[in-house]
Amino acid sequence: DAGITQSPRYKITETGRQVTLMCHQTWSHSYMFWYRQDLGHGLRLIYYSAAADITDKGEVPDGYVVSRSKTENFPLTLESATRSQTSVYFCASSVPTYEQYFGPGTRLTVT
Amino acid sequence: AQSVTQLGSHVSVSEGALVLLRCNYSSSVPPYLFWYVQYPNQGLQLLLKYTSAATLVKGINGFEAEFKKSETSFHLTKPSAHMSDAAEYFCAVSEGGTSYGKLTFGQGTILTVHP
């Protein structure tokens, strides 16, 4: 399917486990982003990437790791999940005129 | 540093009434400004964008926004609300250039439309 997809859409995991959220886009956009959305905080940038093998921290990077070996994929890993990482995670990709296109989100619950 | 303030976390209007969602920004350079809409359990969808062309920007679903530099505002309006407009709306700013197109979002405004 064309566009930007995220998997899984829903995930429940236990504290301390490693979790990887997947993001895939078919537009060959250079820029990709990960956000978390929490009540009262809006959307906060976790990590972003300007191109394959180029990543940088956003506003709330602690506890997260990203990689980008291919332009179309931008996985987000929680190395040791904590309850504070319970959230809805959105991936986005961007065109040069800066508007971002968002995936459908992954709802993650850490118990 | 760029920032966005959305005035009013909740706005309620009657069907057919004017919709006005307020957004003020701060930016050290001429900004790019965006409005996004989020329906329940979905991602964000771009409504419209301002990128230094016309100050009155028309978007999808009958929405428009006016960039006012003197007021550092980018308010979103729609002349006549429809039930399907009920959603959460986010204003966002980007300074472009070497910021990699990073967006800073406002806290969001939940729009309720009642019959």
mmCIF file with all atom_site columns, C-alpha atoms in Angstrom:
data_model
loop_
_atom_site.group_PDB
_atom_site.id
_atom_site.type_symbol
_atom_site.label_atom_id
_atom_site.label_alt_id
_atom_site.label_comp_id
_atom_site.label_asym_id
_atom_site.label_entity_id
_atom_site.label_seq_id
_atom_site.pdbx_PDB_ins_code
_atom_site.Cartn_x
_atom_site.Cartn_y
_atom_site.Cartn_z
_atom_site.occupancy
_atom_site.B_iso_or_equiv
_atom_site.pdbx_formal_charge
_atom_site.auth_seq_id
_atom_site.auth_comp_id
_atom_site.auth_asym_id
_atom_site.auth_atom_id
_atom_site.pdbx_PDB_model_num
ATOM 1   C CA . ASP A 1 1   ? 0.000   0.000  0.000  1.00 0.00 ? 1   ASP A CA 1
ATOM 2   C CA . ALA A 1 2   ? 1.166   3.490  -0.747 1.00 0.00 ? 2   ALA A CA 1
ATOM 3   C CA . GLY A 1 3   ? 1.750   5.929  2.082  1.00 0.00 ? 3   GLY A CA 1
ATOM 4   C CA . ILE A 1 4   ? 3.077   5.526  5.575  1.00 0.00 ? 4   ILE A CA 1
ATOM 5   C CA . THR A 1 5   ? 2.321   2.521  7.723  1.00 0.00 ? 5   THR A CA 1
ATOM 6   C CA . GLN A 1 6   ? 3.066   1.575  11.302 1.00 0.00 ? 6   GLN A CA 1
ATOM 7   C CA . SER A 1 7   ? 3.143   -1.786 12.990 1.00 0.00 ? 7   SER A CA 1
ATOM 8   C CA . PRO A 1 8   ? 1.920   -3.061 15.267 1.00 0.00 ? 8   PRO A CA 1
ATOM 9   C CA . ARG A 1 9   ? -1.124  -0.857 15.757 1.00 0.00 ? 9   ARG A CA 1
ATOM 10  C CA . TYR A 1 10  ? -1.556  -2.024 19.336 1.00 0.00 ? 10  TYR A CA 1
ATOM 11  C CA . LYS A 1 11  ? 1.015   -3.498 21.689 1.00 0.00 ? 11  LYS A CA 1
ATOM 12  C CA . ILE A 1 12  ? 1.001   -4.523 25.327 1.00 0.00 ? 12  ILE A CA 1
ATOM 13  C CA . THR A 1 13  ? 4.332   -5.308 26.913 1.00 0.00 ? 13  THR A CA 1
ATOM 14  C CA . GLU A 1 14  ? 5.846   -5.677 30.347 1.00 0.00 ? 14  GLU A CA 1
ATOM 15  C CA . THR A 1 15  ? 8.228   -3.372 32.134 1.00 0.00 ? 15  THR A CA 1
ATOM 16  C CA . GLY A 1 16  ? 11.832  -4.108 31.206 1.00 0.00 ? 16  GLY A CA 1
ATOM 17  C CA . ARG A 1 17  ? 11.142  -5.746 27.855 1.00 0.00 ? 17  ARG A CA 1
ATOM 18  C CA . GLN A 1 18  ? 12.542  -4.491 24.586 1.00 0.00 ? 18  GLN A CA 1
ATOM 19  C CA . VAL A 1 19  ? 9.957   -3.331 22.066 1.00 0.00 ? 19  VAL A CA 1
ATOM 20  C CA . THR A 1 20  ? 10.408  -2.214 18.476 1.00 0.00 ? 20  THR A CA 1
ATOM 21  C CA . LEU A 1 21  ? 7.851   -0.126 16.654 1.00 0.00 ? 21  LEU A CA 1
ATOM 22  C CA . MET A 1 22  ? 8.047   -0.201 12.885 1.00 0.00 ? 22  MET A CA 1
ATOM 23  C CA . CYS A 1 23  ? 7.486   2.607  10.400 1.00 0.00 ? 23  CYS A CA 1
ATOM 24  C CA . HIS A 1 24  ? 7.514   2.259  6.628  1.00 0.00 ? 24  HIS A CA 1
ATOM 25  C CA . GLN A 1 25  ? 6.887   4.867  3.939  1.00 0.00 ? 25  GLN A CA 1
ATOM 26  C CA . THR A 1 26  ? 6.598   4.392  0.198  1.00 0.00 ? 26  THR A CA 1
ATOM 27  C CA . TRP A 1 27  ? 7.200   7.973  -0.940 1.00 0.00 ? 27  TRP A CA 1
ATOM 28  C CA . SER A 1 28  ? 11.013  7.982  -0.602 1.00 0.00 ? 28  SER A CA 1
ATOM 29  C CA . HIS A 1 29  ? 10.777  11.054 1.630  1.00 0.00 ? 29  HIS A CA 1
ATOM 30  C CA . SER A 1 30  ? 14.154  11.997 3.066  1.00 0.00 ? 30  SER A CA 1
ATOM 31  C CA . TYR A 1 31  ? 12.943  13.148 6.454  1.00 0.00 ? 31  TYR A CA 1
ATOM 32  C CA . MET A 1 32  ? 11.261  10.906 8.987  1.00 0.00 ? 32  MET A CA 1
ATOM 33  C CA . PHE A 1 33  ? 10.128  11.549 12.550 1.00 0.00 ? 33  PHE A CA 1
ATOM 34  C CA . TRP A 1 34  ? 8.897   9.781  15.654 1.00 0.00 ? 34  TRP A CA 1
ATOM 35  C CA . TYR A 1 35  ? 6.488   11.467 18.057 1.00 0.00 ? 35  TYR A CA 1
ATOM 36  C CA . ARG A 1 36  ? 4.693   10.434 21.172 1.00 0.00 ? 36  ARG A CA 1
ATOM 37  C CA . GLN A 1 37  ? 1.264   11.794 22.018 1.00 0.00 ? 37  GLN A CA 1
ATOM 38  C CA . ASP A 1 38  ? 0.184   12.050 25.621 1.00 0.00 ? 38  ASP A CA 1
ATOM 39  C CA . LEU A 1 39  ? -2.778  13.769 27.207 1.00 0.00 ? 39  LEU A CA 1
ATOM 40  C CA . GLY A 1 40  ? -1.774  17.238 28.275 1.00 0.00 ? 40  GLY A CA 1
ATOM 41  C CA . HIS A 1 41  ? 1.482   17.206 26.328 1.00 0.00 ? 41  HIS A CA 1
ATOM 42  C CA . GLY A 1 42  ? 0.347   17.220 22.713 1.00 0.00 ? 42  GLY A CA 1
ATOM 43  C CA . LEU A 1 43  ? 2.882   15.711 20.332 1.00 0.00 ? 43  LEU A CA 1
ATOM 44  C CA . ARG A 1 44  ? 6.501   15.591 21.360 1.00 0.00 ? 44  ARG A CA 1
ATOM 45  C CA . LEU A 1 45  ? 9.361   14.748 19.041 1.00 0.00 ? 45  LEU A CA 1
ATOM 46  C CA . ILE A 1 46  ? 11.430  11.741 20.080 1.00 0.00 ? 46  ILE A CA 1
ATOM 47  C CA . TYR A 1 47  ? 13.888  11.336 17.194 1.00 0.00 ? 47  TYR A CA 1
ATOM 48  C CA . TYR A 1 48  ? 14.160  12.413 13.615 1.00 0.00 ? 48  TYR A CA 1
ATOM 49  C CA . SER A 1 49  ? 16.177  11.505 10.560 1.00 0.00 ? 49  SER A CA 1
ATOM 50  C CA . ALA A 1 50  ? 17.218  13.612 7.584  1.00 0.00 ? 50  ALA A CA 1
ATOM 51  C CA . ALA A 1 51  ? 18.301  10.633 5.463  1.00 0.00 ? 51  ALA A CA 1
ATOM 52  C CA . ALA A 1 52  ? 19.456  7.047  5.743  1.00 0.00 ? 52  ALA A CA 1
ATOM 53  C CA . ASP A 1 53  ? 22.125  6.736  8.431  1.00 0.00 ? 53  ASP A CA 1
ATOM 54  C CA . ILE A 1 54  ? 21.488  10.298 9.700  1.00 0.00 ? 54  ILE A CA 1
ATOM 55  C CA . THR A 1 55  ? 19.498  10.557 12.912 1.00 0.00 ? 55  THR A CA 1
ATOM 56  C CA . ASP A 1 56  ? 19.258  13.055 15.740 1.00 0.00 ? 56  ASP A CA 1
ATOM 57  C CA . LYS A 1 57  ? 17.521  13.528 19.063 1.00 0.00 ? 57  LYS A CA 1
ATOM 58  C CA . GLY A 1 58  ? 14.322  15.410 19.516 1.00 0.00 ? 58  GLY A CA 1
ATOM 59  C CA . GLU A 1 59  ? 12.701  16.739 22.652 1.00 0.00 ? 59  GLU A CA 1
ATOM 60  C CA . VAL A 1 60  ? 12.248  13.452 24.572 1.00 0.00 ? 60  VAL A CA 1
ATOM 61  C CA . PRO A 1 61  ? 14.832  10.873 23.371 1.00 0.00 ? 61  PRO A CA 1
ATOM 62  C CA . ASP A 1 62  ? 15.716  9.165  26.666 1.00 0.00 ? 62  ASP A CA 1
ATOM 63  C CA . GLY A 1 63  ? 14.961  5.448  26.676 1.00 0.00 ? 63  GLY A CA 1
ATOM 64  C CA . TYR A 1 64  ? 14.579  5.233  22.897 1.00 0.00 ? 64  TYR A CA 1
ATOM 65  C CA . VAL A 1 65  ? 16.881  4.152  20.090 1.00 0.00 ? 65  VAL A CA 1
ATOM 66  C CA . VAL A 1 66  ? 16.398  4.593  16.351 1.00 0.00 ? 66  VAL A CA 1
ATOM 67  C CA . SER A 1 67  ? 18.124  3.413  13.230 1.00 0.00 ? 67  SER A CA 1
ATOM 68  C CA . ARG A 1 68  ? 17.662  4.089  9.559  1.00 0.00 ? 68  ARG A CA 1
ATOM 69  C CA . SER A 1 69  ? 19.537  1.785  7.259  1.00 0.00 ? 69  SER A CA 1
ATOM 70  C CA . LYS A 1 70  ? 17.049  2.250  4.408  1.00 0.00 ? 70  LYS A CA 1
ATOM 71  C CA . THR A 1 71  ? 15.240  5.414  3.359  1.00 0.00 ? 71  THR A CA 1
ATOM 72  C CA . GLU A 1 72  ? 11.814  3.817  3.659  1.00 0.00 ? 72  GLU A CA 1
ATOM 73  C CA . ASN A 1 73  ? 12.122  2.367  7.171  1.00 0.00 ? 73  ASN A CA 1
ATOM 74  C CA . PHE A 1 74  ? 12.564  4.095  10.516 1.00 0.00 ? 74  PHE A CA 1
ATOM 75  C CA . PRO A 1 75  ? 12.146  1.714  13.458 1.00 0.00 ? 75  PRO A CA 1
ATOM 76  C CA . LEU A 1 76  ? 11.903  2.955  17.041 1.00 0.00 ? 76  LEU A CA 1
ATOM 77  C CA . THR A 1 77  ? 13.158  0.697  19.838 1.00 0.00 ? 77  THR A CA 1
ATOM 78  C CA . LEU A 1 78  ? 12.409  0.948  23.519 1.00 0.00 ? 78  LEU A CA 1
ATOM 79  C CA . GLU A 1 79  ? 15.411  -0.812 24.996 1.00 0.00 ? 79  GLU A CA 1
ATOM 80  C CA . SER A 1 80  ? 13.845  -1.479 28.404 1.00 0.00 ? 80  SER A CA 1
ATOM 81  C CA . ALA A 1 81  ? 10.242  -0.373 28.486 1.00 0.00 ? 81  ALA A CA 1
ATOM 82  C CA . THR A 1 82  ? 8.931   1.622  31.439 1.00 0.00 ? 82  THR A CA 1
ATOM 83  C CA . ARG A 1 83  ? 5.373   2.512  32.382 1.00 0.00 ? 83  ARG A CA 1
ATOM 84  C CA . SER A 1 84  ? 6.081   6.155  31.563 1.00 0.00 ? 84  SER A CA 1
ATOM 85  C CA . GLN A 1 85  ? 6.515   5.078  27.952 1.00 0.00 ? 85  GLN A CA 1
ATOM 86  C CA . THR A 1 86  ? 2.871   4.065  27.725 1.00 0.00 ? 86  THR A CA 1
ATOM 87  C CA . SER A 1 87  ? 1.674   6.349  24.950 1.00 0.00 ? 87  SER A CA 1
ATOM 88  C CA . VAL A 1 88  ? 0.512   6.610  21.371 1.00 0.00 ? 88  VAL A CA 1
ATOM 89  C CA . TYR A 1 89  ? 3.440   6.750  18.969 1.00 0.00 ? 89  TYR A CA 1
ATOM 90  C CA . PHE A 1 90  ? 3.265   8.391  15.577 1.00 0.00 ? 90  PHE A CA 1
ATOM 91  C CA . CYS A 1 91  ? 5.701   8.158  12.742 1.00 0.00 ? 91  CYS A CA 1
ATOM 92  C CA . ALA A 1 92  ? 5.797   10.863 10.081 1.00 0.00 ? 92  ALA A CA 1
ATOM 93  C CA . SER A 1 93  ? 7.684   11.636 6.902  1.00 0.00 ? 93  SER A CA 1
ATOM 94  C CA . SER A 1 94  ? 8.272   14.998 5.323  1.00 0.00 ? 94  SER A CA 1
ATOM 95  C CA . VAL A 1 95  ? 8.586   16.628 1.935  1.00 0.00 ? 95  VAL A CA 1
ATOM 96  C CA . PRO A 1 96  ? 11.049  19.489 1.311  1.00 0.00 ? 96  PRO A CA 1
ATOM 97  C CA . THR A 1 97  ? 8.317   22.093 1.888  1.00 0.00 ? 97  THR A CA 1
ATOM 98  C CA . TYR A 1 98  ? 8.114   20.744 5.435  1.00 0.00 ? 98  TYR A CA 1
ATOM 99  C CA . GLU A 1 99  ? 4.597   19.453 5.770  1.00 0.00 ? 99  GLU A CA 1
ATOM 100 C CA . GLN A 1 100 ? 4.646   16.093 7.455  1.00 0.00 ? 100 GLN A CA 1
ATOM 101 C CA . TYR A 1 101 ? 2.522   13.077 6.681  1.00 0.00 ? 101 TYR A CA 1
ATOM 102 C CA . PHE A 1 102 ? 1.594   10.894 9.607  1.00 0.00 ? 102 PHE A CA 1
ATOM 103 C CA . GLY A 1 103 ? 1.060   7.197  10.036 1.00 0.00 ? 103 GLY A CA 1
ATOM 104 C CA . PRO A 1 104 ? -1.983  5.804  11.858 1.00 0.00 ? 104 PRO A CA 1
ATOM 105 C CA . GLY A 1 105 ? -0.152  5.414  15.171 1.00 0.00 ? 105 GLY A CA 1
ATOM 106 C CA . THR A 1 106 ? 0.814   2.614  17.542 1.00 0.00 ? 106 THR A CA 1
ATOM 107 C CA . ARG A 1 107 ? -0.886  2.457  20.921 1.00 0.00 ? 107 ARG A CA 1
ATOM 108 C CA . LEU A 1 108 ? 1.651   1.038  23.378 1.00 0.00 ? 108 LEU A CA 1
ATOM 109 C CA . THR A 1 109 ? 0.804   -0.049 26.902 1.00 0.00 ? 109 THR A CA 1
ATOM 110 C CA . VAL A 1 110 ? 3.575   -0.986 29.309 1.00 0.00 ? 110 VAL A CA 1
ATOM 111 C CA . THR A 1 111 ? 2.363   -2.964 32.343 1.00 0.00 ? 111 THR A CA 1
ATOM 112 C CA . ALA B 2 1   ? 13.258  28.764 19.730 1.00 0.00 ? 1   ALA B CA 1
ATOM 113 C CA . GLN B 2 2   ? 9.903   28.309 18.097 1.00 0.00 ? 2   GLN B CA 1
ATOM 114 C CA . SER B 2 3   ? 6.710   27.748 20.049 1.00 0.00 ? 3   SER B CA 1
ATOM 115 C CA . VAL B 2 4   ? 2.987   27.542 19.482 1.00 0.00 ? 4   VAL B CA 1
ATOM 116 C CA . THR B 2 5   ? 0.089   28.459 21.742 1.00 0.00 ? 5   THR B CA 1
ATOM 117 C CA . GLN B 2 6   ? -3.426  27.339 20.993 1.00 0.00 ? 6   GLN B CA 1
ATOM 118 C CA . LEU B 2 7   ? -5.960  29.347 22.959 1.00 0.00 ? 7   LEU B CA 1
ATOM 119 C CA . GLY B 2 8   ? -8.693  27.114 24.288 1.00 0.00 ? 8   GLY B CA 1
ATOM 120 C CA . SER B 2 9   ? -8.251  23.403 24.749 1.00 0.00 ? 9   SER B CA 1
ATOM 121 C CA . HIS B 2 10  ? -11.954 22.867 24.016 1.00 0.00 ? 10  HIS B CA 1
ATOM 122 C CA . VAL B 2 11  ? -14.235 24.763 21.653 1.00 0.00 ? 11  VAL B CA 1
ATOM 123 C CA . SER B 2 12  ? -17.914 23.975 21.242 1.00 0.00 ? 12  SER B CA 1
ATOM 124 C CA . VAL B 2 13  ? -20.097 25.289 18.412 1.00 0.00 ? 13  VAL B CA 1
ATOM 125 C CA . SER B 2 14  ? -23.498 24.593 16.961 1.00 0.00 ? 14  SER B CA 1
ATOM 126 C CA . GLU B 2 15  ? -23.850 22.997 13.561 1.00 0.00 ? 15  GLU B CA 1
ATOM 127 C CA . GLY B 2 16  ? -23.859 25.781 10.980 1.00 0.00 ? 16  GLY B CA 1
ATOM 128 C CA . ALA B 2 17  ? -22.034 28.262 13.217 1.00 0.00 ? 17  ALA B CA 1
ATOM 129 C CA . LEU B 2 18  ? -18.662 29.845 12.602 1.00 0.00 ? 18  LEU B CA 1
ATOM 130 C CA . VAL B 2 19  ? -15.637 27.849 13.714 1.00 0.00 ? 19  VAL B CA 1
ATOM 131 C CA . LEU B 2 20  ? -12.678 29.861 15.041 1.00 0.00 ? 20  LEU B CA 1
ATOM 132 C CA . LEU B 2 21  ? -9.650  28.082 16.477 1.00 0.00 ? 21  LEU B CA 1
ATOM 133 C CA . ARG B 2 22  ? -6.869  30.332 17.686 1.00 0.00 ? 22  ARG B CA 1
ATOM 134 C CA . CYS B 2 23  ? -3.142  29.849 17.228 1.00 0.00 ? 23  CYS B CA 1
ATOM 135 C CA . ASN B 2 24  ? -0.276  32.156 18.121 1.00 0.00 ? 24  ASN B CA 1
ATOM 136 C CA . TYR B 2 25  ? 3.343   31.362 17.408 1.00 0.00 ? 25  TYR B CA 1
ATOM 137 C CA . SER B 2 26  ? 6.794   32.599 18.132 1.00 0.00 ? 26  SER B CA 1
ATOM 138 C CA . SER B 2 27  ? 9.677   32.133 15.762 1.00 0.00 ? 27  SER B CA 1
ATOM 139 C CA . SER B 2 28  ? 13.042  33.765 15.271 1.00 0.00 ? 28  SER B CA 1
ATOM 140 C CA . VAL B 2 29  ? 12.772  33.486 11.481 1.00 0.00 ? 29  VAL B CA 1
ATOM 141 C CA . PRO B 2 30  ? 9.879   33.693 9.036  1.00 0.00 ? 30  PRO B CA 1
ATOM 142 C CA . PRO B 2 31  ? 7.898   30.589 9.870  1.00 0.00 ? 31  PRO B CA 1
ATOM 143 C CA . TYR B 2 32  ? 6.103   27.899 8.010  1.00 0.00 ? 32  TYR B CA 1
ATOM 144 C CA . LEU B 2 33  ? 2.750   27.264 9.686  1.00 0.00 ? 33  LEU B CA 1
ATOM 145 C CA . PHE B 2 34  ? 0.413   24.312 9.545  1.00 0.00 ? 34  PHE B CA 1
ATOM 146 C CA . TRP B 2 35  ? -2.935  23.137 10.805 1.00 0.00 ? 35  TRP B CA 1
ATOM 147 C CA . TYR B 2 36  ? -3.561  19.443 11.269 1.00 0.00 ? 36  TYR B CA 1
ATOM 148 C CA . VAL B 2 37  ? -6.731  17.582 12.213 1.00 0.00 ? 37  VAL B CA 1
ATOM 149 C CA . GLN B 2 38  ? -6.898  14.327 14.151 1.00 0.00 ? 38  GLN B CA 1
ATOM 150 C CA . TYR B 2 39  ? -10.001 12.168 14.215 1.00 0.00 ? 39  TYR B CA 1
ATOM 151 C CA . PRO B 2 40  ? -10.361 9.581  16.977 1.00 0.00 ? 40  PRO B CA 1
ATOM 152 C CA . ASN B 2 41  ? -7.882  6.713  16.746 1.00 0.00 ? 41  ASN B CA 1
ATOM 153 C CA . GLN B 2 42  ? -6.277  8.116  13.638 1.00 0.00 ? 42  GLN B CA 1
ATOM 154 C CA . GLY B 2 43  ? -3.087  9.911  12.697 1.00 0.00 ? 43  GLY B CA 1
ATOM 155 C CA . LEU B 2 44  ? -2.828  13.606 11.950 1.00 0.00 ? 44  LEU B CA 1
ATOM 156 C CA . GLN B 2 45  ? -4.027  14.870 8.587  1.00 0.00 ? 45  GLN B CA 1
ATOM 157 C CA . LEU B 2 46  ? -2.804  18.109 7.032  1.00 0.00 ? 46  LEU B CA 1
ATOM 158 C CA . LEU B 2 47  ? -5.577  20.708 6.700  1.00 0.00 ? 47  LEU B CA 1
ATOM 159 C CA . LEU B 2 48  ? -3.565  23.580 5.283  1.00 0.00 ? 48  LEU B CA 1
ATOM 160 C CA . LYS B 2 49  ? -0.170  25.232 5.313  1.00 0.00 ? 49  LYS B CA 1
ATOM 161 C CA . TYR B 2 50  ? 1.398   28.681 5.069  1.00 0.00 ? 50  TYR B CA 1
ATOM 162 C CA . THR B 2 51  ? 4.831   28.897 3.455  1.00 0.00 ? 51  THR B CA 1
ATOM 163 C CA . SER B 2 52  ? 5.258   32.652 2.837  1.00 0.00 ? 52  SER B CA 1
ATOM 164 C CA . ALA B 2 53  ? 3.034   32.944 -0.213 1.00 0.00 ? 53  ALA B CA 1
ATOM 165 C CA . ALA B 2 54  ? -0.532  34.293 0.162  1.00 0.00 ? 54  ALA B CA 1
ATOM 166 C CA . THR B 2 55  ? -1.416  35.225 3.724  1.00 0.00 ? 55  THR B CA 1
ATOM 167 C CA . LEU B 2 56  ? -4.915  33.766 3.419  1.00 0.00 ? 56  LEU B CA 1
ATOM 168 C CA . VAL B 2 57  ? -4.592  30.040 2.996  1.00 0.00 ? 57  VAL B CA 1
ATOM 169 C CA . LYS B 2 58  ? -7.402  27.747 1.955  1.00 0.00 ? 58  LYS B CA 1
ATOM 170 C CA . GLY B 2 59  ? -7.395  24.128 2.991  1.00 0.00 ? 59  GLY B CA 1
ATOM 171 C CA . ILE B 2 60  ? -9.496  21.034 2.780  1.00 0.00 ? 60  ILE B CA 1
ATOM 172 C CA . ASN B 2 61  ? -13.043 20.621 4.071  1.00 0.00 ? 61  ASN B CA 1
ATOM 173 C CA . GLY B 2 62  ? -13.790 24.351 3.784  1.00 0.00 ? 62  GLY B CA 1
ATOM 174 C CA . PHE B 2 63  ? -11.219 25.505 6.337  1.00 0.00 ? 63  PHE B CA 1
ATOM 175 C CA . GLU B 2 64  ? -8.990  28.505 5.893  1.00 0.00 ? 64  GLU B CA 1
ATOM 176 C CA . ALA B 2 65  ? -6.421  30.379 7.954  1.00 0.00 ? 65  ALA B CA 1
ATOM 177 C CA . GLU B 2 66  ? -4.911  33.835 7.809  1.00 0.00 ? 66  GLU B CA 1
ATOM 178 C CA . PHE B 2 67  ? -1.284  34.563 8.593  1.00 0.00 ? 67  PHE B CA 1
ATOM 179 C CA . LYS B 2 68  ? -0.956  37.854 10.490 1.00 0.00 ? 68  LYS B CA 1
ATOM 180 C CA . LYS B 2 69  ? 2.662   38.695 11.102 1.00 0.00 ? 69  LYS B CA 1
ATOM 181 C CA . SER B 2 70  ? 1.934   41.728 13.277 1.00 0.00 ? 70  SER B CA 1
ATOM 182 C CA . GLU B 2 71  ? -0.166  39.585 15.608 1.00 0.00 ? 71  GLU B CA 1
ATOM 183 C CA . THR B 2 72  ? 1.989   36.432 15.249 1.00 0.00 ? 72  THR B CA 1
ATOM 184 C CA . SER B 2 73  ? -1.233  34.567 14.675 1.00 0.00 ? 73  SER B CA 1
ATOM 185 C CA . PHE B 2 74  ? -2.519  31.886 12.350 1.00 0.00 ? 74  PHE B CA 1
ATOM 186 C CA . HIS B 2 75  ? -6.146  31.338 13.344 1.00 0.00 ? 75  HIS B CA 1
ATOM 187 C CA . LEU B 2 76  ? -8.209  28.629 11.674 1.00 0.00 ? 76  LEU B CA 1
ATOM 188 C CA . THR B 2 77  ? -11.762 29.371 10.543 1.00 0.00 ? 77  THR B CA 1
ATOM 189 C CA . LYS B 2 78  ? -14.673 27.727 8.821  1.00 0.00 ? 78  LYS B CA 1
ATOM 190 C CA . PRO B 2 79  ? -17.858 29.672 8.041  1.00 0.00 ? 79  PRO B CA 1
ATOM 191 C CA . SER B 2 80  ? -20.295 26.879 8.827  1.00 0.00 ? 80  SER B CA 1
ATOM 192 C CA . ALA B 2 81  ? -19.535 23.944 11.111 1.00 0.00 ? 81  ALA B CA 1
ATOM 193 C CA . HIS B 2 82  ? -20.564 20.437 10.200 1.00 0.00 ? 82  HIS B CA 1
ATOM 194 C CA . MET B 2 83  ? -20.954 17.515 12.545 1.00 0.00 ? 83  MET B CA 1
ATOM 195 C CA . SER B 2 84  ? -18.099 15.786 10.743 1.00 0.00 ? 84  SER B CA 1
ATOM 196 C CA . ASP B 2 85  ? -15.730 18.599 11.805 1.00 0.00 ? 85  ASP B CA 1
ATOM 197 C CA . ALA B 2 86  ? -15.698 17.296 15.368 1.00 0.00 ? 86  ALA B CA 1
ATOM 198 C CA . ALA B 2 87  ? -12.062 16.358 15.990 1.00 0.00 ? 87  ALA B CA 1
ATOM 199 C CA . GLU B 2 88  ? -8.880  17.620 17.587 1.00 0.00 ? 88  GLU B CA 1
ATOM 200 C CA . TYR B 2 89  ? -6.969  20.337 15.763 1.00 0.00 ? 89  TYR B CA 1
ATOM 201 C CA . PHE B 2 90  ? -3.277  21.075 16.050 1.00 0.00 ? 90  PHE B CA 1
ATOM 202 C CA . CYS B 2 91  ? -1.384  24.157 14.974 1.00 0.00 ? 91  CYS B CA 1
ATOM 203 C CA . ALA B 2 92  ? 2.321   23.670 14.197 1.00 0.00 ? 92  ALA B CA 1
ATOM 204 C CA . VAL B 2 93  ? 5.287   25.832 13.266 1.00 0.00 ? 93  VAL B CA 1
ATOM 205 C CA . SER B 2 94  ? 8.513   25.058 11.464 1.00 0.00 ? 94  SER B CA 1
ATOM 206 C CA . GLU B 2 95  ? 11.473  27.307 11.013 1.00 0.00 ? 95  GLU B CA 1
ATOM 207 C CA . GLY B 2 96  ? 12.555  25.307 7.996  1.00 0.00 ? 96  GLY B CA 1
ATOM 208 C CA . GLY B 2 97  ? 16.124  25.496 6.787  1.00 0.00 ? 97  GLY B CA 1
ATOM 209 C CA . THR B 2 98  ? 18.579  23.481 8.813  1.00 0.00 ? 98  THR B CA 1
ATOM 210 C CA . SER B 2 99  ? 15.961  22.509 11.390 1.00 0.00 ? 99  SER B CA 1
ATOM 211 C CA . TYR B 2 100 ? 15.223  19.518 9.144  1.00 0.00 ? 100 TYR B CA 1
ATOM 212 C CA . GLY B 2 101 ? 11.628  20.649 8.912  1.00 0.00 ? 101 GLY B CA 1
ATOM 213 C CA . LYS B 2 102 ? 11.012  19.845 12.547 1.00 0.00 ? 102 LYS B CA 1
ATOM 214 C CA . LEU B 2 103 ? 7.565   20.857 13.666 1.00 0.00 ? 103 LEU B CA 1
ATOM 215 C CA . THR B 2 104 ? 6.641   22.255 17.044 1.00 0.00 ? 104 THR B CA 1
ATOM 216 C CA . PHE B 2 105 ? 3.003   21.543 17.862 1.00 0.00 ? 105 PHE B CA 1
ATOM 217 C CA . GLY B 2 106 ? 0.513   23.357 19.999 1.00 0.00 ? 106 GLY B CA 1
ATOM 218 C CA . GLN B 2 107 ? -1.349  21.476 22.706 1.00 0.00 ? 107 GLN B CA 1
ATOM 219 C CA . GLY B 2 108 ? -4.365  20.925 20.508 1.00 0.00 ? 108 GLY B CA 1
ATOM 220 C CA . THR B 2 109 ? -7.969  22.131 20.537 1.00 0.00 ? 109 THR B CA 1
ATOM 221 C CA . ILE B 2 110 ? -10.839 19.691 20.694 1.00 0.00 ? 110 ILE B CA 1
ATOM 222 C CA . LEU B 2 111 ? -13.739 20.902 18.582 1.00 0.00 ? 111 LEU B CA 1
ATOM 223 C CA . THR B 2 112 ? -17.214 19.714 19.516 1.00 0.00 ? 112 THR B CA 1
ATOM 224 C CA . VAL B 2 113 ? -20.112 20.344 17.146 1.00 0.00 ? 113 VAL B CA 1
ATOM 225 C CA . HIS B 2 114 ? -23.603 19.964 18.543 1.00 0.00 ? 114 HIS B CA 1
ATOM 226 C CA . PRO B 2 115 ? -26.869 19.837 16.624 1.00 0.00 ? 115 PRO B CA 1
#
